PDB file of C-alpha atoms in Angstrom:
ATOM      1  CA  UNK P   1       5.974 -19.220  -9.607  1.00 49.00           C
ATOM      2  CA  UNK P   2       7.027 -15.634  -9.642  1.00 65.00           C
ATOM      3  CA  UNK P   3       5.501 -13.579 -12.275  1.00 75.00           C
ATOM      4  CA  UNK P   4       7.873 -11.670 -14.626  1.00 90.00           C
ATOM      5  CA  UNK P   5       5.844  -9.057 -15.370  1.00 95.00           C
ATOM      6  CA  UNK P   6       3.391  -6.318 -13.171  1.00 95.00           C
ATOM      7  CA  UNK P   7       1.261  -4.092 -13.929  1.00 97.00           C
ATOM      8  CA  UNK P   8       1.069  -1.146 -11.326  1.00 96.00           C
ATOM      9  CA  UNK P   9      -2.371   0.970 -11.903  1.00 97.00           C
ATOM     10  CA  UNK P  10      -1.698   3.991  -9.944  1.00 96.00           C
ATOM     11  CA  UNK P  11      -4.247   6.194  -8.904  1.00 95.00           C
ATOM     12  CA  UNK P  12      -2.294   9.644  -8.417  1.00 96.00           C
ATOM     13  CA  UNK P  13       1.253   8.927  -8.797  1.00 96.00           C
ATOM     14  CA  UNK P  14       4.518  11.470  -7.426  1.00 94.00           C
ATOM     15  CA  UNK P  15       7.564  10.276  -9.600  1.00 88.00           C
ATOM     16  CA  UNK P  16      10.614  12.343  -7.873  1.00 86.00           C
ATOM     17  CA  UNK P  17      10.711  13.945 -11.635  1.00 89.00           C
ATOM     18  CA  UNK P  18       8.212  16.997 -11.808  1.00 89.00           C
ATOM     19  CA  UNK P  19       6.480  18.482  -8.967  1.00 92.00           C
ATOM     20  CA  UNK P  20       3.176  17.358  -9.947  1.00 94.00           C
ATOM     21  CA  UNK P  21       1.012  14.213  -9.086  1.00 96.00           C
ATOM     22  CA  UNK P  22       0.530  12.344 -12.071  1.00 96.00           C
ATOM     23  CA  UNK P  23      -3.028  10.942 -12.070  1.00 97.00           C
ATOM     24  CA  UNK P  24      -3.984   7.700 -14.028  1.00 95.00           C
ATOM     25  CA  UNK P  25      -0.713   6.194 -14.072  1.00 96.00           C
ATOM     26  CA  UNK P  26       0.616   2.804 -15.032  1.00 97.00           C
ATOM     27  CA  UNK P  27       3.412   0.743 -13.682  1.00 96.00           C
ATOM     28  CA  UNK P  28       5.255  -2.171 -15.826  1.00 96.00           C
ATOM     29  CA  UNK P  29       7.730  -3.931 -13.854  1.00 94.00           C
ATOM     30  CA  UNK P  30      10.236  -6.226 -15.298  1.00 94.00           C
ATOM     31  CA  UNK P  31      11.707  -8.331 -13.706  1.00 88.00           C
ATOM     32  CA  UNK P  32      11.889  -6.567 -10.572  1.00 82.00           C
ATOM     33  CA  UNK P  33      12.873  -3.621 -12.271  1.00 87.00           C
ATOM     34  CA  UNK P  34      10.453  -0.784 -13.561  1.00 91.00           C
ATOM     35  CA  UNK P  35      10.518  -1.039 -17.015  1.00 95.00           C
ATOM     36  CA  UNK P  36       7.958   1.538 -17.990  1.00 95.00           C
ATOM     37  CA  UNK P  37       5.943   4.342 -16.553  1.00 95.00           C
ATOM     38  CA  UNK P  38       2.899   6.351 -17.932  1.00 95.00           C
ATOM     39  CA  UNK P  39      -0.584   6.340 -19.382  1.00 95.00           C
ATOM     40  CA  UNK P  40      -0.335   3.541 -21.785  1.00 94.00           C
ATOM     41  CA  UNK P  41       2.173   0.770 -21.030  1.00 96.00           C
ATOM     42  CA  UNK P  42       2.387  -2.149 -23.073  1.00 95.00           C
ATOM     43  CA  UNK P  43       0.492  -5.244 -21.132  1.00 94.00           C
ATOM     44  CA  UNK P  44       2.480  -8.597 -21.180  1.00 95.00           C
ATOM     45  CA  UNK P  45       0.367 -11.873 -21.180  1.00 91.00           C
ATOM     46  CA  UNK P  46       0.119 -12.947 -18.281  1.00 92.00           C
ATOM     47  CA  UNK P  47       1.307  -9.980 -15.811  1.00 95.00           C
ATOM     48  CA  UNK P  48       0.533  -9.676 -12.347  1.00 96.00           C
ATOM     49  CA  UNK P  49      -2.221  -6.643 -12.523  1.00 96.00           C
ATOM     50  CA  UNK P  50      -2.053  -4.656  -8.808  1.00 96.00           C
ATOM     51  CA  UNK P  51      -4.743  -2.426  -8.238  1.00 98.00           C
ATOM     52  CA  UNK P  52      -3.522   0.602  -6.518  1.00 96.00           C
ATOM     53  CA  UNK P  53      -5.830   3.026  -8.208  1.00 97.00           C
ATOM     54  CA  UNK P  54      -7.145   4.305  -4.768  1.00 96.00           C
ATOM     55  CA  UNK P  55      -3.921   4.773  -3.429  1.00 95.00           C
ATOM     56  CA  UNK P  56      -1.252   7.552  -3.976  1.00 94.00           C
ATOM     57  CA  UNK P  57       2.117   6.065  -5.354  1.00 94.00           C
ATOM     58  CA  UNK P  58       5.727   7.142  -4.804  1.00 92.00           C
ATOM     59  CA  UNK P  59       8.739   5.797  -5.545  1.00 88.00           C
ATOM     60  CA  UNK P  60      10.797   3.528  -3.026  1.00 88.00           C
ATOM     61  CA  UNK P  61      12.249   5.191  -0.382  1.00 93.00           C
ATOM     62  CA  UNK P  62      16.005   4.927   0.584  1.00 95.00           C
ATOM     63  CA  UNK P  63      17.029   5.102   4.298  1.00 95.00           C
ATOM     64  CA  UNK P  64      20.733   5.291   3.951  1.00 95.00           C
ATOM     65  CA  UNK P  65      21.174   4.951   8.405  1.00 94.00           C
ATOM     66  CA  UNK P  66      19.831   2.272  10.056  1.00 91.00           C
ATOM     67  CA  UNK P  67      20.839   0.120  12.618  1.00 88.00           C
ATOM     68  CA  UNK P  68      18.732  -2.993  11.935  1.00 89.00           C
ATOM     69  CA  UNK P  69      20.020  -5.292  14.295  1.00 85.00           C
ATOM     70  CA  UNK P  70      19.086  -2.922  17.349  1.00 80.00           C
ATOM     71  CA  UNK P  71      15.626  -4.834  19.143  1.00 75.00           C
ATOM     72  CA  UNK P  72      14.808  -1.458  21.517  1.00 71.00           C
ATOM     73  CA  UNK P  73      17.342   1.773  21.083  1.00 66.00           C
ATOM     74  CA  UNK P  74      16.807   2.315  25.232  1.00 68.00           C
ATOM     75  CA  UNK P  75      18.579  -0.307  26.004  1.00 72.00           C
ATOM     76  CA  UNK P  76      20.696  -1.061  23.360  1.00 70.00           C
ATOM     77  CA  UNK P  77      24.371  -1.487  25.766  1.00 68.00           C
ATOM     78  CA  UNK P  78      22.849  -4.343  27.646  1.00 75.00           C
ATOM     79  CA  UNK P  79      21.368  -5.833  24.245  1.00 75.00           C
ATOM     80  CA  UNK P  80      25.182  -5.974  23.084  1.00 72.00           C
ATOM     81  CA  UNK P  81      26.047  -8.604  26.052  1.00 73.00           C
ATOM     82  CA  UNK P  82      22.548 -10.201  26.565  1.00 80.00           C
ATOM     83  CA  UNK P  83      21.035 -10.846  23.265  1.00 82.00           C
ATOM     84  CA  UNK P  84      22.127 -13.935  21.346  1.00 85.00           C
ATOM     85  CA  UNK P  85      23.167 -13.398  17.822  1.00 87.00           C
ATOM     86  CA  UNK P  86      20.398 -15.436  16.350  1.00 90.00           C
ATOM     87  CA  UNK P  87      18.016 -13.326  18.152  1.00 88.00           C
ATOM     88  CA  UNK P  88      19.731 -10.023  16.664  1.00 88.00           C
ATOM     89  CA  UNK P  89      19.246 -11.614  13.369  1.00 92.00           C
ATOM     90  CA  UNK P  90      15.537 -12.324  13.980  1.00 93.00           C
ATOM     91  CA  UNK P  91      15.402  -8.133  14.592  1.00 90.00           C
ATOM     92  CA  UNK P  92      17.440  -7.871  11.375  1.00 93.00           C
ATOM     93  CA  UNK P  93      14.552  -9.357   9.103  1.00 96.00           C
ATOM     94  CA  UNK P  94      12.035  -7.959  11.272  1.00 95.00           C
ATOM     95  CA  UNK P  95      13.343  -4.717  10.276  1.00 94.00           C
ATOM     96  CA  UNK P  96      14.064  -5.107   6.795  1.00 96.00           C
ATOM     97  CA  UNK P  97      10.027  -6.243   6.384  1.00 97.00           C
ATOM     98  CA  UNK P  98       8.882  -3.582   8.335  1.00 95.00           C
ATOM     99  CA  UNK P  99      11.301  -0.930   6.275  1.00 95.00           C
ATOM    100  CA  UNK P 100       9.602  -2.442   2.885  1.00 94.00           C
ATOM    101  CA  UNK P 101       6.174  -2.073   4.348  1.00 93.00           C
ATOM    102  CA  UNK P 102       6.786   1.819   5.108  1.00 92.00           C
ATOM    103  CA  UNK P 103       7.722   2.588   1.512  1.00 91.00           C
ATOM    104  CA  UNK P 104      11.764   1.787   2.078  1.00 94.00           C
ATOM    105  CA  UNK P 105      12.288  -0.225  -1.173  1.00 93.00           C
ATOM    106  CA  UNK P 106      16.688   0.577  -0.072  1.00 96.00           C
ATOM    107  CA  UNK P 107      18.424   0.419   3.668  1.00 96.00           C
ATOM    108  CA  UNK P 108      21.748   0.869   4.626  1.00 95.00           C
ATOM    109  CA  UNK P 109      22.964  -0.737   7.667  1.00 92.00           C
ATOM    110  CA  UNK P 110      26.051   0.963   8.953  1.00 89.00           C
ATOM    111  CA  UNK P 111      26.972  -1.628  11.679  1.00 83.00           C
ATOM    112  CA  UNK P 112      25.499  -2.815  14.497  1.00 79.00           C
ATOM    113  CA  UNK P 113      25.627  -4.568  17.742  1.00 74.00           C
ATOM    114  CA  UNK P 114      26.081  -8.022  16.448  1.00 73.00           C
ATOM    115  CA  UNK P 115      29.570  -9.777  17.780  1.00 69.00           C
ATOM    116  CA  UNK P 116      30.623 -10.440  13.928  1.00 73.00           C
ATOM    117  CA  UNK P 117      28.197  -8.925  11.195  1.00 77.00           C
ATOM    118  CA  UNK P 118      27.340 -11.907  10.009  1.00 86.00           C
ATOM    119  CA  UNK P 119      23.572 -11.968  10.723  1.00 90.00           C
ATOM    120  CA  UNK P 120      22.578  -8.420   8.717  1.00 92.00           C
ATOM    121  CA  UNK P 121      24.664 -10.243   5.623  1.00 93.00           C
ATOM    122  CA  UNK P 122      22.374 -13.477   6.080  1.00 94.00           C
ATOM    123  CA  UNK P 123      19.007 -11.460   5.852  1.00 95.00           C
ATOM    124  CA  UNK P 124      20.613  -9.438   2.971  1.00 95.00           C
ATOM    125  CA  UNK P 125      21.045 -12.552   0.900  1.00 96.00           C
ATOM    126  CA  UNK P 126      17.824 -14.130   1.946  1.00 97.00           C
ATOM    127  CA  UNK P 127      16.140 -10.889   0.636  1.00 96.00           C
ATOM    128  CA  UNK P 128      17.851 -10.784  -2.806  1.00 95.00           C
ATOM    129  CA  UNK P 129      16.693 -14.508  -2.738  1.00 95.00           C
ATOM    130  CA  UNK P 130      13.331 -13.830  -2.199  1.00 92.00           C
ATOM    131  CA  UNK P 131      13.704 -16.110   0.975  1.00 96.00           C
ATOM    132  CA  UNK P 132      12.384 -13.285   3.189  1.00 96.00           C
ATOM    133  CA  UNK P 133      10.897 -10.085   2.312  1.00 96.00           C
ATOM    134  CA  UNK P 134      12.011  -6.889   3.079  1.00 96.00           C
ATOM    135  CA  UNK P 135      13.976  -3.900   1.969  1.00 96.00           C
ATOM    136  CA  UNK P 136      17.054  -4.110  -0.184  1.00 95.00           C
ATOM    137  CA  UNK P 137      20.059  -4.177   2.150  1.00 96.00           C
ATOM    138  CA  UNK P 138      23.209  -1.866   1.472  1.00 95.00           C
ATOM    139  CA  UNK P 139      25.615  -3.578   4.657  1.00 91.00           C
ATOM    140  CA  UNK P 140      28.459  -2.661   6.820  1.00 86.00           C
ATOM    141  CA  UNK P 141      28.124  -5.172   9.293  1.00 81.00           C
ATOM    142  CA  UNK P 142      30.258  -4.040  12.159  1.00 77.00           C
ATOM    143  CA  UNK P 143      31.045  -0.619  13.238  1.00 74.00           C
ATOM    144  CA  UNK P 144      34.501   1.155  12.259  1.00 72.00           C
ATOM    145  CA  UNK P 145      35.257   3.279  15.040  1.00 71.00           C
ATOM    146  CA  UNK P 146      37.831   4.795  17.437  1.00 71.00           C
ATOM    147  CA  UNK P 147      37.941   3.402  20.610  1.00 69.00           C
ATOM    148  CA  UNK P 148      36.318   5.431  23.585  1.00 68.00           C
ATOM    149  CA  UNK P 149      33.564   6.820  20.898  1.00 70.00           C
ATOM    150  CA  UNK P 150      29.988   6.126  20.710  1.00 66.00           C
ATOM    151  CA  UNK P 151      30.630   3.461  18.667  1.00 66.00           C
ATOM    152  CA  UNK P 152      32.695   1.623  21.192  1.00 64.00           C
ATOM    153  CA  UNK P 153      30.317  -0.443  23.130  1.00 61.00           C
ATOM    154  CA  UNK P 154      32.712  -2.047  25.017  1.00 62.00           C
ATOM    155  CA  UNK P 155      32.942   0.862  27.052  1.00 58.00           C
ATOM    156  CA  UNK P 156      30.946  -1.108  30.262  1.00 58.00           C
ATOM    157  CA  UNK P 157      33.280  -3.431  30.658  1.00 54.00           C
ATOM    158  CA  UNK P 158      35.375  -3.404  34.223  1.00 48.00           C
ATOM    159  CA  UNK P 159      38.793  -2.143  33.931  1.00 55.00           C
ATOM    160  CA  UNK P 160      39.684  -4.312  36.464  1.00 55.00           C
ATOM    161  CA  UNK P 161      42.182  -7.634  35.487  1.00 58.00           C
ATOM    162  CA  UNK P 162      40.883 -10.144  38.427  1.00 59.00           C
ATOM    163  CA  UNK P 163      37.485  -9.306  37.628  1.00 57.00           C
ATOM    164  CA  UNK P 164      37.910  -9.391  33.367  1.00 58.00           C
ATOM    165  CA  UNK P 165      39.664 -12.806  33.776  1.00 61.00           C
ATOM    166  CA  UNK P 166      37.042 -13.885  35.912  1.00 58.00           C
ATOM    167  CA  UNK P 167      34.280 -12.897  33.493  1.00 56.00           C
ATOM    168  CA  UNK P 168      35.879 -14.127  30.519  1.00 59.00           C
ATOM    169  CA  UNK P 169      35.931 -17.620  32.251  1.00 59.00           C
ATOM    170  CA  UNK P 170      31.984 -17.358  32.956  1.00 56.00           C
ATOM    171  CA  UNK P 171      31.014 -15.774  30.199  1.00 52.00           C
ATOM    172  CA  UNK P 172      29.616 -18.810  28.779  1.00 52.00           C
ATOM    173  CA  UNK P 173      27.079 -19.631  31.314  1.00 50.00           C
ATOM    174  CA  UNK P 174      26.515 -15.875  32.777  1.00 49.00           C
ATOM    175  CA  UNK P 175      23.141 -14.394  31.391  1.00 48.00           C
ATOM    176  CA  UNK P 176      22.970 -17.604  28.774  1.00 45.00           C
ATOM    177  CA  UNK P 177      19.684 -19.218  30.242  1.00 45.00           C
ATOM    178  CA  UNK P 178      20.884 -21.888  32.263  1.00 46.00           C
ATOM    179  CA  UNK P 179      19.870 -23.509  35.404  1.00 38.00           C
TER     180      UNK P 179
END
């Protein structure tokens, strides 16, 4: 069962506010939410104590451009036609846990690779269900762009008719796996 309440002991704590670390600090979360900050803050029964009195504490961080469904930026054109869209959604979540582990309580995905932006709205709503963890996900799941920018990845494909018709007929199998 998930715990209404924590208790955050802070050893030195930076609250975005003042300029100063804070040291002794407490943390009472609510619900998720952070209900009450300082030196004495009430204690619920039964609250989740975490003991971060070694540790420097910041507030969550908010990356507001990321591309989470990108597995390696060098070769992220070929990714577009050779990764399947489960995969891309695997590197969505991996993402969104590794963002939350480096302090990024907030991303904002502002499109990605993915043929219909379905995958970075799948993690999102396993997050808020506490299915997965990981950052909170702000989403624009495909990119808005002109065509011929940087945003238009379709850019590698041949110009030629014979040879488009030829690939959209073997598209299926081409690349997929198969024997």
């Amino acid at each position: 069962m998930k715990e209404r309440y924590k208790i955050i002991r802070c050893g030195r704590l930076y609250d975005g506010v003042s300029a100063e670390w804070k040291p002794g600090q407490s943390i009472l979360v609510d619900g998720g939410r952070i209900a009450v900050v300082g030196t004495q803050v009430p204690e619920p029964e039964n609250a989740l104590e975490i003991d971060l009195r070694d540790c420097q504490v910041t507030p969550g961080m908010i990356d507001a451009h990321m591309h989470m469904d990108y597995i390696d930026w060098r070769t992220v054109r070929e990714e577009v036609y050779t990764t399947s869209e489960e995969a891309k959604t695997l590197a969505i979540a991996r993402c969104a846990r590794k963002a939350l582990a480096r302090g990024f309580t907030t991303v904002r995905h502002v499109g990605g690779i993915t043929s219909n932006g379905y995958g970075v709205l799948d993690v999102k709503e396993a997050v808020e269900r506490g299915y997965l963890p990981g950052a909170r996900i702000v989403a624009a799941p495909v990119f808005l762009c002109t065509a011929g920018s940087h945003g238009d990845l379709s850019q590698g494909f041949a110009r030629n008719p014979q040879l488009s018709g030829m690939l959209q007929r073997q598209r299926p199998g081409l690349g997929s796996g198969r024997d």
